[in-house]
Short mmCIF file of C-alpha atoms in Angstrom, two decimals:
data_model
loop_
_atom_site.label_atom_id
_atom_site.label_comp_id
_atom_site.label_asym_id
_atom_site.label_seq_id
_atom_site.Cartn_x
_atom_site.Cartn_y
_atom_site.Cartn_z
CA UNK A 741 21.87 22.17 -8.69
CA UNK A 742 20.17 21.66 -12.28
CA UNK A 743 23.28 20.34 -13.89
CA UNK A 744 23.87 18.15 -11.12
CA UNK A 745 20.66 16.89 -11.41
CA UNK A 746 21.19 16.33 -15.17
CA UNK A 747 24.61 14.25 -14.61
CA UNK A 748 22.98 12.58 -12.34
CA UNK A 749 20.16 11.54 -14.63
CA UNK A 750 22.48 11.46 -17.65
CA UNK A 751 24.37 8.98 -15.28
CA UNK A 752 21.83 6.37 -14.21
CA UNK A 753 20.67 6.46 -18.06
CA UNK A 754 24.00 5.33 -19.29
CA UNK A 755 24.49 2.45 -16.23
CA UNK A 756 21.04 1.42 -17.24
CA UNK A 757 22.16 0.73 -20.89
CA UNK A 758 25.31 -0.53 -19.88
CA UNK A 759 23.17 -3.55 -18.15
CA UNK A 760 20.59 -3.49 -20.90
CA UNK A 761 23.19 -4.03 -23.37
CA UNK A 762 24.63 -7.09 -21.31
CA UNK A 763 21.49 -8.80 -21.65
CA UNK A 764 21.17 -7.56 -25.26
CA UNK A 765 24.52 -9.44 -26.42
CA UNK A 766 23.19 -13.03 -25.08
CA UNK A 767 19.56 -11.60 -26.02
CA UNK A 768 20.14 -11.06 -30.06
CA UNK A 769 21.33 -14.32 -31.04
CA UNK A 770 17.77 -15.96 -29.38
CA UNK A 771 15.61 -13.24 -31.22
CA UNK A 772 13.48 -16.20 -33.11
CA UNK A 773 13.42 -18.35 -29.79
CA UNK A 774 11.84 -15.64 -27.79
CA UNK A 775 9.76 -14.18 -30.42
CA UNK A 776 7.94 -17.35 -31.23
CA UNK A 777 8.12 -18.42 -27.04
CA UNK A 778 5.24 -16.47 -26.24
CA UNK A 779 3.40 -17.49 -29.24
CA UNK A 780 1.70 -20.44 -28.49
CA UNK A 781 -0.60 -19.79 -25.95
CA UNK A 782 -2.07 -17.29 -27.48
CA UNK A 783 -2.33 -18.87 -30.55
CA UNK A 784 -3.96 -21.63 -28.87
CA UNK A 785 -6.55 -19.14 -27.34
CA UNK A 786 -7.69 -17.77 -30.68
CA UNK A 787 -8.04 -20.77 -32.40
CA UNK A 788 -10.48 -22.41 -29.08
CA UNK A 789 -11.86 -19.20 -27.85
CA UNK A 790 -12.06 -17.00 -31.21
CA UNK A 791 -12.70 -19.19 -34.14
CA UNK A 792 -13.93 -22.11 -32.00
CA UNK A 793 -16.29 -20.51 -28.98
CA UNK A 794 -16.62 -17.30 -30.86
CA UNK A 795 -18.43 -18.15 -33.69
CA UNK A 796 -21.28 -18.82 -31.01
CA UNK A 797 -20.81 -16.37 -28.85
CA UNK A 798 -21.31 -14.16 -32.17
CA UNK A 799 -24.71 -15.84 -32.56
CA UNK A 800 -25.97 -15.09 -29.37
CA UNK A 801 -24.47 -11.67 -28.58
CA UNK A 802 -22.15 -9.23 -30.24
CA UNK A 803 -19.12 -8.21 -28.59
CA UNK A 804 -18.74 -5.18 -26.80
CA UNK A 805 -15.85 -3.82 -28.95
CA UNK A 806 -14.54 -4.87 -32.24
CA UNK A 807 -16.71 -7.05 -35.15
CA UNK A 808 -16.60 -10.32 -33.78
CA UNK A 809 -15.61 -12.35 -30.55
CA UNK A 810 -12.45 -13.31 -32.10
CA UNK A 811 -11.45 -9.76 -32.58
CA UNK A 812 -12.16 -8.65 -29.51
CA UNK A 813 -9.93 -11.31 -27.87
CA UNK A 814 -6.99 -10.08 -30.14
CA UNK A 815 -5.64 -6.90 -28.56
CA UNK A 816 -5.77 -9.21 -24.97
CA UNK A 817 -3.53 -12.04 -26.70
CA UNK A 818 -1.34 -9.28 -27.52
CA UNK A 819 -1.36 -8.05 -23.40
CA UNK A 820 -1.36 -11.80 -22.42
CA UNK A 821 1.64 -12.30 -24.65
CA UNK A 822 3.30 -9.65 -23.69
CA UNK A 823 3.39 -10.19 -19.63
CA UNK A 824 4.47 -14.11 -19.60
CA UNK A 825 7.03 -13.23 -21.95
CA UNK A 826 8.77 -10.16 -20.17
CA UNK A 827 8.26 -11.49 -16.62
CA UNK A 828 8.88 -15.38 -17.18
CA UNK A 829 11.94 -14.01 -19.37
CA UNK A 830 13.09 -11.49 -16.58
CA UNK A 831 12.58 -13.53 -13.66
CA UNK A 832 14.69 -16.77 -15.43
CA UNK A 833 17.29 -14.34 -16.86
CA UNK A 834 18.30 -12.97 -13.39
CA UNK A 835 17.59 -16.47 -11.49
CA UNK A 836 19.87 -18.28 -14.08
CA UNK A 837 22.80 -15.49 -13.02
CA UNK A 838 22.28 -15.76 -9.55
CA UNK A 839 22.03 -19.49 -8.91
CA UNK A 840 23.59 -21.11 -12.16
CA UNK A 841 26.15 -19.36 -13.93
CA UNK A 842 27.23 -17.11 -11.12
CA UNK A 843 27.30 -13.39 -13.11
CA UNK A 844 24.60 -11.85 -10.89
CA UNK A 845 27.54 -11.39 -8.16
CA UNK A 846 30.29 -9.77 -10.63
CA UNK A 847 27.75 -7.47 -11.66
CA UNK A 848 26.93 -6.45 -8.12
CA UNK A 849 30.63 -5.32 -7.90
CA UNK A 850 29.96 -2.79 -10.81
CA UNK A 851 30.15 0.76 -9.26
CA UNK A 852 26.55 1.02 -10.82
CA UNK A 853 23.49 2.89 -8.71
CA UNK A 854 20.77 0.07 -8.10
CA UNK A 855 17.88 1.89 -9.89
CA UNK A 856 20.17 1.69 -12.72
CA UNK A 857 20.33 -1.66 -12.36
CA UNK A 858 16.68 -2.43 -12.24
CA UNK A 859 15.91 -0.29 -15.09
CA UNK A 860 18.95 -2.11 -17.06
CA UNK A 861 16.75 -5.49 -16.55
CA UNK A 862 13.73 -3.86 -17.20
CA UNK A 863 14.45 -3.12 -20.29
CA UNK A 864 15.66 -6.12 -21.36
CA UNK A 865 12.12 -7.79 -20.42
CA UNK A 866 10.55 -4.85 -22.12
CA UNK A 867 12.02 -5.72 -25.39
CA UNK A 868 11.52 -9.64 -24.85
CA UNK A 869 7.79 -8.66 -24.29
CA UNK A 870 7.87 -6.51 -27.42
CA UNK A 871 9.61 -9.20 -29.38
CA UNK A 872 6.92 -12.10 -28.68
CA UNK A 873 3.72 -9.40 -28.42
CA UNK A 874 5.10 -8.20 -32.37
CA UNK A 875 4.28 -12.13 -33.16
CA UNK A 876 1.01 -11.81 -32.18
CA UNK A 877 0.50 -8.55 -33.24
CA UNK A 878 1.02 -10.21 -36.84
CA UNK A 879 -1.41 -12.86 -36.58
CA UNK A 880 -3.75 -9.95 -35.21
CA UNK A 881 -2.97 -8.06 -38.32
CA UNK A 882 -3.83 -10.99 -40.92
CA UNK A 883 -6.77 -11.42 -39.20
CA UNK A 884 -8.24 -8.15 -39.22
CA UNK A 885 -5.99 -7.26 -42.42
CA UNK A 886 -6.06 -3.59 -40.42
CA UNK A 887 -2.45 -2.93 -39.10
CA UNK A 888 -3.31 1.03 -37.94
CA UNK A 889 -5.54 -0.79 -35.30
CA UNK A 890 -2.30 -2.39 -33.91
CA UNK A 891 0.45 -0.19 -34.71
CA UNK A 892 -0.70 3.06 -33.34
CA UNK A 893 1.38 5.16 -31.45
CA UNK A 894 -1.58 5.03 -28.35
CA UNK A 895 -1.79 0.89 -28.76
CA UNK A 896 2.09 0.90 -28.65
CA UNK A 897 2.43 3.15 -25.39
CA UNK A 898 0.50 0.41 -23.42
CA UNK A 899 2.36 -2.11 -24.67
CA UNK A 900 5.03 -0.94 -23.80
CA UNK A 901 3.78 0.18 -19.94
CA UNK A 902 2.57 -2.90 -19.83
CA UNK A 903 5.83 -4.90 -20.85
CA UNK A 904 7.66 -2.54 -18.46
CA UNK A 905 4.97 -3.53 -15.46
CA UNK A 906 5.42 -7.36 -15.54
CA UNK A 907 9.11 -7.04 -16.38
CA UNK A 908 9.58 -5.07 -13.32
CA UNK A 909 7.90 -7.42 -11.63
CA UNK A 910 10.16 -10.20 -13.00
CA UNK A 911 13.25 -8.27 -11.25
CA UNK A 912 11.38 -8.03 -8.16
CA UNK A 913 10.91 -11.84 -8.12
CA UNK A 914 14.39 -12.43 -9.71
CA UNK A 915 16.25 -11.42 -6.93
CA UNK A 916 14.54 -13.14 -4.11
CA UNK A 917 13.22 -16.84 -5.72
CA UNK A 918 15.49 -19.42 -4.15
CA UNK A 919 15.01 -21.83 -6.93
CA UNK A 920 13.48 -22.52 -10.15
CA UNK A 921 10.03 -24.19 -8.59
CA UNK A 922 9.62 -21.00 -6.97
CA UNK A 923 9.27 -19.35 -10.03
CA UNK A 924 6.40 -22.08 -11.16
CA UNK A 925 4.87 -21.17 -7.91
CA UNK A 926 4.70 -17.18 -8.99
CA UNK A 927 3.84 -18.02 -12.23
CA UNK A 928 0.91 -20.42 -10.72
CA UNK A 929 -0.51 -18.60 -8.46
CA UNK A 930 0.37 -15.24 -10.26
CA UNK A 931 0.15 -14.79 -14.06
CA UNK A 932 -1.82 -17.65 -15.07
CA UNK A 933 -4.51 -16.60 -12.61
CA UNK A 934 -4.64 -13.21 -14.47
CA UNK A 935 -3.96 -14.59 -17.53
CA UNK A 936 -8.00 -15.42 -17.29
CA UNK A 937 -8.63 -12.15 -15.01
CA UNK A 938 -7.45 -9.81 -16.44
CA UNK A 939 -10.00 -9.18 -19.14
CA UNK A 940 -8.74 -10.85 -21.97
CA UNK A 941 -11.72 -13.01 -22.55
CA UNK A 942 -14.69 -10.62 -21.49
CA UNK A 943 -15.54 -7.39 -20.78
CA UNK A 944 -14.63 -6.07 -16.90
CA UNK A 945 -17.26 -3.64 -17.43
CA UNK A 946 -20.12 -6.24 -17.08
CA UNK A 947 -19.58 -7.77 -14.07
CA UNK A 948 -20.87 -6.91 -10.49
CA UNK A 949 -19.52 -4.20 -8.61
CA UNK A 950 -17.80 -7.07 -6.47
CA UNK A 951 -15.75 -8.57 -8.74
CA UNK A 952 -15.14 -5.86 -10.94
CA UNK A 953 -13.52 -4.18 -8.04
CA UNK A 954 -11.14 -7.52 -8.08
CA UNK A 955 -10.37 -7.39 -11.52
CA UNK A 956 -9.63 -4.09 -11.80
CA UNK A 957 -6.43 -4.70 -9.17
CA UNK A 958 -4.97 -6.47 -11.46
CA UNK A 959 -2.65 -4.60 -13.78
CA UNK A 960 -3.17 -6.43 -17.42
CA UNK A 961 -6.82 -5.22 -16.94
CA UNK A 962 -5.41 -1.67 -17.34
CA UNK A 963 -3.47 -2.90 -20.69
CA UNK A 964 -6.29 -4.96 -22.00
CA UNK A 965 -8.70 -2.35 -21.67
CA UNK A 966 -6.73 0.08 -23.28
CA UNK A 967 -5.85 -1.98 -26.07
CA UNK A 968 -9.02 -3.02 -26.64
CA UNK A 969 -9.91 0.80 -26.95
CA UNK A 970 -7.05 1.77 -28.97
CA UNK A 971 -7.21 -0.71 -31.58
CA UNK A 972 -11.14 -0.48 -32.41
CA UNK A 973 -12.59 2.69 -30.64
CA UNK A 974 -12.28 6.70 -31.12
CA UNK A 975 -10.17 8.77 -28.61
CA UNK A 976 -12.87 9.88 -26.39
CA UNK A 977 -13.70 6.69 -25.65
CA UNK A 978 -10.56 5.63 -24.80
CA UNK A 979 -9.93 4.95 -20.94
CA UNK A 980 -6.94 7.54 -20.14
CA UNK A 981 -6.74 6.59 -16.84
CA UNK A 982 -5.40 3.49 -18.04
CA UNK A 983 -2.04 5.05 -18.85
CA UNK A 984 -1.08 6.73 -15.02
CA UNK A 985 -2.26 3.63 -13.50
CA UNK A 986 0.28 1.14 -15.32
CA UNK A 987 2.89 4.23 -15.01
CA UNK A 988 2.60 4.36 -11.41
CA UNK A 989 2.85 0.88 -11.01
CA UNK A 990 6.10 0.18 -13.18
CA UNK A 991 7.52 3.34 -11.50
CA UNK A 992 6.72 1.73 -7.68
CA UNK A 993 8.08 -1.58 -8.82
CA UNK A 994 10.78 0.21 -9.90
CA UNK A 995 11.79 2.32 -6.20
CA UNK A 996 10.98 -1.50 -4.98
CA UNK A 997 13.58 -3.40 -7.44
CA UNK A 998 16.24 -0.60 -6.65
CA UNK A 999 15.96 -1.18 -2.84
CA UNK A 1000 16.11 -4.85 -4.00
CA UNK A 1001 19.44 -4.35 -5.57
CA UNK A 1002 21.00 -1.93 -2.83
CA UNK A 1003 20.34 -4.96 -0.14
CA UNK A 1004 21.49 -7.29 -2.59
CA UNK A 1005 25.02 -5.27 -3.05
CA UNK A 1006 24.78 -5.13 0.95
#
């Protein structure tokens, strides 16, 4: 029963690189494209928010974590970065296959379990998310001229959960978008909304009990925080819980993208 188990695991492992490495083949010759895609809005955000708005922010108050405003906003840029990228890349990947060049139905034919198919996509956003938040994870580095802050093994777990999260999510929304304004719609009403929620530009902690409760249903509040602790603060202040949360949510969008799959092959 144990070494079934194993080949069974062993199995969906090696389907789930067989898809990743589909999307890797179209995926490495783009590697400048989607680094620097994600780029801009962040880059954007730090020079209005942190150098602009922060230097009087800094006046007034000093931030709750880091030395200044500016660095405080860096380990969310990274997060916000991070989540367009690997679900806007995800969800037009696997849109593009299913309505425009036709793959997504030869690849439905493969005698592939579903979950391995999810996970094969997932992965591919997870590395398009790591790909653009590394860009940003630079600038973060010149500015602070401390790369341990954003290169340590705790900062790169979240990113990583994090990437897997909204990538998972891009599946999910992949397979059942009927065209491309649809995906403008879920990226409307969806990721821009907690592109601003999420905790990127304040502190979660300091609001009311009311909309703190709000904010913290949103998953990049999880990633934020956590970043935001694991670049500038000691381990017993970081928020552990942080880490199960964004699990359990990339592992249920998971279940949900394989049952996605299985009706889609129905």
């Amino acid at each position: 029963m144990k070494a079934l188990k194993i080949h069974t695991l062993r199995t969906l492992l090696a389907d789930s690189l067989t898809i990743f490495w589909g999307d890797w083949l179209d995926l490495r010759v783009r590697i400048p494209q989607v680094a620097a895609s994600g780029l801009v809005s962040p880059l954007i955000y730090i020079l209005a928010f942190g150098l602009g708005l922060g230097s009087s922010i800094d006046r007034v108050a000093p931030p709750a974590v880091g030395d200044s405003y500016l660095e405080f906003i860096l380990p969310g840029m990274v997060a916000l970065s991070s989540m367009v990228i690997s679900f806007g890349g995800t969800t037009f990947s696997i849109c593009g296959e299913r309505l425009f060049t036709k793959n997504f139905e030869e690849m439905l034919l493969f005698p592939i379990h579903p979950l391995s198919m999810h996970l094969g996509k997932m992965m591919a956003g997870i590395v398009r998310g790591l790909l653009t938040a590394g860009s940003v994870i630079l600038v973060a580095v010149v500015v602070t001229r401390d790369p341990w802050s954003f290169l340590n093994p705790l900062f790169l777990l979240l990113l990583v959960l994090n990437c897997a999260v909204f990538a998972g999510l891009g599946v999910i929304v992949g397979l059942n978008v009927k065209s491309l304004e649809s995906v403008g719609l879920f990226n409307n009403f969806l990721i821009v909304p907690m592109s601003f929620l999420g905790g990127t530009f304040f502190d979660p902690a300091t609001l009311p009990t009311l909309l703190k409760g709000i904010v913290y249903l949103l998953p990049l509040t999880y990633t934020t925080v956590g970043l935001r602790a694991a670049a500038y603060q000691s381990l017993d202040q970081f928020p552990w819980y942080a880490i199960p949360v964004l699990l359990a949510v990339a592992i249920a969008l998971s279940i949900n993208g394989a049952y996605q799959f299985a009706r889609q092959q129905d």
